[in-house]
Amino acid sequence: MRSLSDIDDLEFFAAVARSPNLTAAAREWGVTLSAVSKRLTRLEERLAAQLVRRSTRRLTLTEAGELYASGARGILQDRDDLEERVGRSSGRLHGPIALHSTMGLGRRHIAPLLRAFADAHPGIGVELTLSEHAFTIAGSGYDAAVRVGPLPDARLRLRRLLPNRRLVCAAPSYLEAHGPPRSLADLADHNCLVIKENDADFGVWRFGTGPDDETAVRVTGDMASNDGEAVVGWCLDGRGLMLRSAWHALPLIREGRLVQVLPEVPTPPADIFAVTDATAFLPRRTRALLDHLAEGLAARLEKE
């Protein structure tokens, strides 16, 4: 992701205007609130107009701020359109792409695919940020984010990169010692390793085909973590059952290191999505990257 010094005033204010407050803008840029506030003050002094009514909780644009933000968005889109037409005439992709992804998926699959994309397009500069924290892409400076499961926000544009579900798995050693569960009710008799993800009720495993056909089962166990890799490691050691995305579990099942249990019981979709800001222009280079990720994820998981 580019720093404040890398962007012009139009880009800066267009991003600020999409943020809920200056603190959120500073957090997503990875800078201090003071740095954003000083940059905004310099812009207002240059324009001789107040653009923002400052508060700690909410950012409100003045009439001048609304005018400047609207004009900035139009100019930036016109610029992107022009650069895309020029780039299309040469057949080359160029420019920076900032991508955000969850940790496990990003390390295992997204990072290698980005390396291949950068190798194929020398004019592209790629920056990848990995984090499990709750994330708002609007005004963040990122071009896209890769998430597991759709996010219900009208400001988001979603593209499904890969169908995905979660699977209940265990190591052969655990099943030899404790036997497999034969029904959802049997989960109460097993040690279940749980992943604490964001604000989700991590002690509940959900089964069914979707919101209209869902059974919630509360599980218990003696080990839990906010890191999926740690839970997978415990599962491989025979510590208990886990519920993990197919993109992570299937390769281990195919290797015989894990065994899927309750395969006849479906789990709700947990598809892999690319998330972009619905209010922002999507350059050709970003669309090309999302095409590459969709094709690459399918090929890697089929291969594995």
Coordinates of C-alpha atoms in Angstrom, one line a residue:
M1 CA 0.0 0.0 0.0
R2 CA 1.3 3.4 -0.9
S3 CA 2.2 5.9 1.8
L4 CA 0.8 9.5 2.1
S5 CA 3.9 10.9 0.4
D6 CA 3.2 8.8 -2.7
I7 CA -0.2 10.2 -3.5
D8 CA -1.4 13.6 -4.7
D9 CA -4.0 15.8 -3.0
L10 CA -6.8 14.5 -5.2
E11 CA -6.2 10.9 -4.3
F12 CA -5.6 11.8 -0.6
F13 CA -8.9 13.7 -0.2
A14 CA -10.9 11.2 -2.2
A15 CA -9.7 8.5 0.2
V16 CA -10.4 10.6 3.3
A17 CA -13.9 11.4 2.1
R18 CA -14.7 7.7 1.9
S19 CA -13.4 7.1 5.5
P20 CA -15.7 7.2 8.5
N21 CA -13.2 9.4 10.4
L22 CA -9.6 10.5 10.2
T23 CA -8.5 7.9 12.7
A24 CA -9.8 5.1 10.4
A25 CA -7.9 6.7 7.5
A26 CA -4.7 6.9 9.5
R27 CA -5.1 3.3 10.7
E28 CA -5.5 1.9 7.1
W29 CA -2.6 4.0 5.8
G30 CA -0.4 2.8 8.7
V31 CA 0.4 6.4 9.8
T32 CA -0.4 8.5 12.8
L33 CA -3.6 10.6 13.1
S34 CA -1.4 13.6 13.3
A35 CA 0.2 12.9 9.9
V36 CA -3.3 12.7 8.2
S37 CA -4.5 15.8 10.1
K38 CA -1.4 17.8 9.0
R39 CA -1.8 16.8 5.4
L40 CA -5.5 17.8 5.5
T41 CA -4.7 21.1 7.1
R42 CA -2.1 21.9 4.4
L43 CA -4.6 21.0 1.7
E44 CA -7.3 23.3 3.3
E45 CA -4.7 26.1 3.6
R46 CA -3.8 25.8 -0.1
L47 CA -7.4 25.8 -1.2
A48 CA -8.4 28.5 1.4
A49 CA -11.4 26.5 2.3
Q50 CA -12.5 24.2 5.2
L51 CA -13.2 20.7 3.7
V52 CA -13.9 18.7 6.8
R53 CA -15.6 19.2 10.1
R54 CA -13.3 17.3 12.5
S55 CA -14.5 15.0 15.3
T56 CA -13.1 11.9 17.0
R57 CA -16.0 9.7 16.0
R58 CA -17.3 10.9 12.6
L59 CA -15.9 12.7 9.6
T60 CA -18.3 15.2 8.0
L61 CA -17.6 17.1 4.8
T62 CA -18.4 20.7 4.4
E63 CA -20.1 22.0 1.3
A64 CA -16.7 22.8 -0.1
G65 CA -15.5 19.3 0.9
E66 CA -18.4 17.7 -0.9
L67 CA -17.6 19.7 -4.1
Y68 CA -13.9 18.9 -3.9
A69 CA -14.5 15.1 -3.2
S70 CA -16.9 14.9 -6.1
G71 CA -14.6 16.6 -8.5
A72 CA -11.6 14.6 -7.3
R73 CA -13.4 11.3 -8.0
G74 CA -14.3 12.4 -11.5
I75 CA -10.8 13.6 -12.3
L76 CA -9.2 10.4 -10.9
Q77 CA -11.6 8.2 -12.9
D78 CA -10.9 10.2 -16.0
R79 CA -7.1 9.8 -15.4
D80 CA -7.5 6.0 -14.8
D81 CA -9.6 5.7 -18.0
L82 CA -6.9 7.6 -20.0
E83 CA -4.1 5.5 -18.6
E84 CA -6.0 2.3 -19.2
R85 CA -6.6 3.2 -22.8
V86 CA -2.9 4.1 -23.3
G87 CA -1.9 0.8 -21.6
R88 CA -4.4 -1.2 -23.7
S89 CA -2.9 0.2 -26.9
S90 CA 0.5 -1.1 -25.9
G91 CA -0.9 -4.4 -24.6
R92 CA 1.1 -3.9 -21.3
L93 CA -0.2 -3.7 -17.7
H94 CA 1.5 -1.1 -15.5
G95 CA 1.0 0.6 -12.2
P96 CA 0.8 -0.4 -8.5
I97 CA -1.6 -2.9 -7.0
A98 CA -2.2 -3.0 -3.2
L99 CA -3.9 -6.2 -2.0
H100 CA -5.1 -7.3 1.4
S101 CA -5.7 -10.9 2.4
T102 CA -6.2 -13.1 5.4
M103 CA -3.1 -14.7 6.8
G104 CA -3.4 -18.4 6.1
L105 CA -4.9 -18.1 2.6
G106 CA -2.5 -15.3 1.8
R107 CA 0.6 -17.2 2.7
R108 CA -0.4 -20.5 1.2
H109 CA -1.9 -19.4 -2.1
I110 CA -2.2 -15.6 -2.7
A111 CA 1.5 -14.8 -2.3
P112 CA 2.7 -17.4 -4.8
L113 CA 0.1 -16.3 -7.3
L114 CA 1.1 -12.7 -6.9
R115 CA 4.7 -13.6 -7.6
A116 CA 3.7 -15.3 -10.8
F117 CA 1.6 -12.3 -11.8
A118 CA 4.4 -9.8 -11.2
D119 CA 6.8 -12.0 -13.1
A120 CA 4.4 -12.0 -16.1
H121 CA 3.9 -8.2 -15.9
P122 CA 7.1 -6.4 -15.2
G123 CA 5.3 -3.0 -15.3
I124 CA 3.2 -4.0 -12.2
G125 CA 4.2 -3.3 -8.7
V126 CA 2.5 -5.5 -6.1
E127 CA 2.1 -5.0 -2.3
L128 CA 0.5 -7.6 -0.2
T129 CA -0.7 -7.1 3.4
L130 CA -1.8 -10.1 5.5
S131 CA -4.0 -9.6 8.5
E132 CA -6.9 -11.3 10.3
H133 CA -8.3 -8.0 11.7
A134 CA -11.7 -6.7 10.6
F135 CA -11.1 -4.7 7.5
T136 CA -13.0 -1.9 5.7
I137 CA -11.7 -1.4 2.1
A138 CA -13.5 1.9 1.4
G139 CA -11.0 4.7 1.7
S140 CA -8.2 2.3 2.7
G141 CA -5.9 2.7 -0.2
Y142 CA -6.1 -1.0 -1.1
D143 CA -7.3 -2.0 -4.6
A144 CA -8.8 -5.3 -3.5
A145 CA -9.0 -7.6 -0.5
V146 CA -9.3 -11.4 -0.6
R147 CA -11.7 -12.8 2.1
V148 CA -13.4 -16.1 2.9
G149 CA -17.1 -15.6 2.8
P150 CA -19.0 -12.6 1.5
L151 CA -19.3 -9.4 3.4
P152 CA -22.8 -7.8 3.6
D153 CA -21.9 -4.2 2.8
A154 CA -23.6 -2.2 0.0
R155 CA -20.3 -0.3 -0.6
L156 CA -18.6 -3.5 -1.6
R157 CA -18.2 -5.2 -5.0
L158 CA -17.8 -8.9 -4.6
R159 CA -16.3 -11.4 -7.1
R160 CA -16.2 -15.1 -6.3
L161 CA -12.8 -16.4 -6.9
L162 CA -13.3 -20.0 -5.8
P163 CA -16.2 -22.1 -4.4
N164 CA -15.3 -23.3 -0.9
R165 CA -16.8 -25.0 2.1
R166 CA -15.5 -26.0 5.5
L167 CA -14.8 -29.6 6.4
V168 CA -14.7 -31.5 9.7
C169 CA -11.4 -33.4 9.9
A170 CA -9.3 -35.4 12.2
A171 CA -5.9 -37.2 12.1
P172 CA -6.0 -41.0 11.6
S173 CA -4.4 -41.4 15.1
Y174 CA -7.2 -39.5 16.8
L175 CA -9.9 -41.6 15.0
E176 CA -8.1 -44.8 15.9
A177 CA -8.1 -43.8 19.6
H178 CA -11.6 -42.3 19.8
G179 CA -13.6 -43.4 16.8
P180 CA -15.3 -41.1 14.3
P181 CA -18.5 -39.2 15.1
R182 CA -21.5 -40.8 13.3
S183 CA -23.8 -37.8 13.7
L184 CA -23.8 -34.2 14.7
A185 CA -25.0 -35.2 18.2
D186 CA -21.8 -37.2 18.6
L187 CA -19.7 -34.1 18.4
A188 CA -20.5 -33.5 22.0
D189 CA -18.4 -36.6 22.9
H190 CA -15.3 -35.3 21.0
N191 CA -12.5 -32.9 21.7
C192 CA -13.1 -30.1 19.1
L193 CA -10.3 -27.7 18.3
V194 CA -11.8 -24.3 17.5
I195 CA -10.5 -21.2 15.6
K196 CA -11.4 -17.8 17.0
E197 CA -12.1 -15.6 14.0
N198 CA -13.0 -11.9 14.5
D199 CA -16.2 -11.6 16.4
A200 CA -17.7 -14.9 15.4
D201 CA -19.1 -17.3 18.0
F202 CA -16.2 -19.6 17.6
G203 CA -17.7 -22.3 19.9
V204 CA -20.5 -22.9 17.3
W205 CA -20.0 -25.0 14.2
R206 CA -22.7 -24.6 11.5
F207 CA -24.0 -27.2 9.1
G208 CA -26.4 -27.1 6.3
T209 CA -26.6 -25.6 2.8
G210 CA -27.1 -22.0 3.8
P211 CA -29.0 -19.5 6.0
D212 CA -32.4 -21.2 5.3
D213 CA -31.1 -24.6 6.0
E214 CA -28.7 -24.4 8.9
T215 CA -28.0 -26.3 12.1
A216 CA -25.8 -24.8 14.7
V217 CA -23.9 -27.1 17.0
R218 CA -22.1 -25.9 20.1
V219 CA -18.8 -27.7 20.5
T220 CA -16.2 -27.8 23.3
G221 CA -12.5 -28.7 23.5
D222 CA -9.4 -28.1 25.5
M223 CA -7.5 -26.1 22.8
A224 CA -8.4 -23.0 20.8
S225 CA -6.5 -20.4 18.8
N226 CA -7.0 -17.4 16.6
D227 CA -4.5 -18.8 14.1
G228 CA -5.7 -21.5 11.7
E229 CA -2.2 -22.9 11.2
A230 CA -1.9 -23.6 14.9
V231 CA -5.2 -25.5 15.0
V232 CA -4.3 -27.5 11.9
G233 CA -1.0 -28.4 13.6
W234 CA -2.8 -29.7 16.7
C235 CA -5.3 -31.6 14.5
L236 CA -2.4 -33.3 12.7
D237 CA -0.9 -34.2 16.1
G238 CA -4.1 -36.1 16.9
R239 CA -5.5 -33.7 19.5
G240 CA -9.0 -33.6 18.2
L241 CA -11.5 -32.6 15.4
M242 CA -11.4 -29.4 13.6
L243 CA -13.6 -27.5 11.2
R244 CA -11.4 -25.9 8.4
S245 CA -11.8 -24.5 4.9
A246 CA -11.5 -26.9 2.1
W247 CA -8.7 -24.9 0.6
H248 CA -6.6 -25.7 3.6
A249 CA -7.8 -29.2 4.5
L250 CA -8.2 -30.9 1.1
P251 CA -4.5 -31.2 0.4
L252 CA -3.9 -32.8 3.8
I253 CA -6.8 -35.2 3.2
R254 CA -5.4 -36.2 -0.2
E255 CA -2.1 -36.9 1.4
G256 CA -3.7 -39.1 4.0
R257 CA -2.6 -36.9 6.9
L258 CA -6.2 -36.0 7.7
V259 CA -9.5 -37.8 7.3
Q260 CA -12.8 -36.0 6.6
V261 CA -15.6 -37.1 9.1
L262 CA -19.3 -36.6 8.7
P263 CA -18.8 -36.1 4.9
E264 CA -22.5 -36.6 4.2
V265 CA -23.4 -33.5 6.3
P266 CA -23.0 -30.3 4.3
T267 CA -21.7 -27.1 5.6
P268 CA -22.7 -23.6 4.5
P269 CA -20.7 -22.0 1.6
A270 CA -17.5 -20.2 2.7
D271 CA -16.4 -19.1 -0.8
I272 CA -13.3 -17.1 -1.5
F273 CA -14.2 -13.6 -2.7
A274 CA -12.3 -10.6 -4.0
V275 CA -13.7 -7.5 -2.4
T276 CA -13.4 -4.1 -4.0
D277 CA -14.9 -0.7 -3.3
A278 CA -18.1 -0.4 -5.3
T279 CA -17.7 3.4 -5.4
A280 CA -14.2 3.3 -6.9
F281 CA -13.0 2.8 -10.5
L282 CA -11.5 -0.7 -11.1
P283 CA -8.4 -0.4 -13.3
R284 CA -7.6 -3.0 -16.0
R285 CA -4.6 -4.1 -14.0
T286 CA -6.7 -5.0 -11.0
R287 CA -9.3 -6.8 -13.1
A288 CA -6.4 -8.8 -14.7
L289 CA -5.1 -9.7 -11.3
L290 CA -8.5 -10.9 -10.1
D291 CA -8.7 -13.1 -13.3
H292 CA -5.3 -14.5 -12.5
L293 CA -6.2 -15.2 -8.9
A294 CA -9.5 -17.0 -9.9
E295 CA -7.7 -19.2 -12.5
G296 CA -4.7 -19.8 -10.2
L297 CA -6.6 -20.8 -7.1
A298 CA -8.7 -23.3 -9.1
A299 CA -5.5 -24.8 -10.7
R300 CA -3.6 -25.0 -7.4
L301 CA -6.5 -26.7 -5.5
E302 CA -7.2 -29.1 -8.3
K303 CA -3.5 -29.9 -8.4
E304 CA -3.3 -30.4 -4.7

